């Protein structure tokens, strides 16, 4: 997916906990969202970097 837009928004988890939601959108219109419970540094760049790391970990996970 060629990422053409990245958004960082504040959201609320189903538990009521405040989270940061990072949304990566591709040229085809598909989007992937990563919800982060806590981001060190507290800025958008830190949130995007952490979300990227989460996606890399998920992509290499050996699904059963």
XYZ file of C-alpha atoms in Angstrom:
64
model
C 0.000 0.000 0.000
C 1.369 3.418 -0.965
C 0.594 5.715 1.986
C -0.693 9.097 0.839
C -2.136 10.439 4.101
C -1.457 9.959 7.807
C -3.737 11.292 10.549
C -3.284 11.414 14.313
C -6.437 11.970 16.338
C -7.507 11.732 19.946
C -10.116 9.063 20.560
C -11.662 7.044 23.366
C -11.194 3.294 23.733
C -14.231 1.101 24.496
C -12.968 1.046 28.105
C -13.290 4.828 28.269
C -9.527 5.318 28.281
C -8.215 8.205 26.159
C -6.037 6.999 23.278
C -4.271 8.300 20.222
C -5.450 6.867 16.907
C -3.003 6.878 14.010
C -4.611 6.297 10.611
C -2.544 5.445 7.535
C -4.475 5.848 4.256
C -3.378 4.487 0.905
C -3.903 5.629 -2.645
C -6.580 2.954 -3.170
C -8.707 4.389 -0.362
C -7.856 1.615 2.117
C -6.919 2.789 5.611
C -5.309 1.086 8.595
C -5.806 2.455 12.111
C -3.581 1.823 15.116
C -4.876 2.754 18.580
C -2.164 3.652 21.078
C -2.836 3.653 24.804
C 0.093 5.909 25.682
C 2.747 7.641 23.604
C 6.047 8.739 25.105
C 6.981 12.193 23.956
C 3.347 13.160 23.484
C 3.606 14.454 19.935
C 2.326 13.347 16.539
C 5.736 12.247 15.268
C 6.231 9.978 18.291
C 2.743 8.519 17.795
C 3.366 7.836 14.088
C 6.717 6.170 14.812
C 5.194 3.965 17.501
C 2.264 3.023 15.236
C 4.713 2.061 12.470
C 6.580 -0.159 14.936
C 3.315 -1.842 15.977
C 2.453 -2.556 12.332
C 5.896 -4.064 11.694
C 5.476 -6.346 14.717
C 2.034 -7.435 13.535
C 3.230 -8.032 9.967
C 5.936 -10.426 11.173
C 3.667 -12.242 13.652
C 3.266 -15.964 12.921
C -0.523 -16.433 12.807
C -1.873 -19.798 13.883
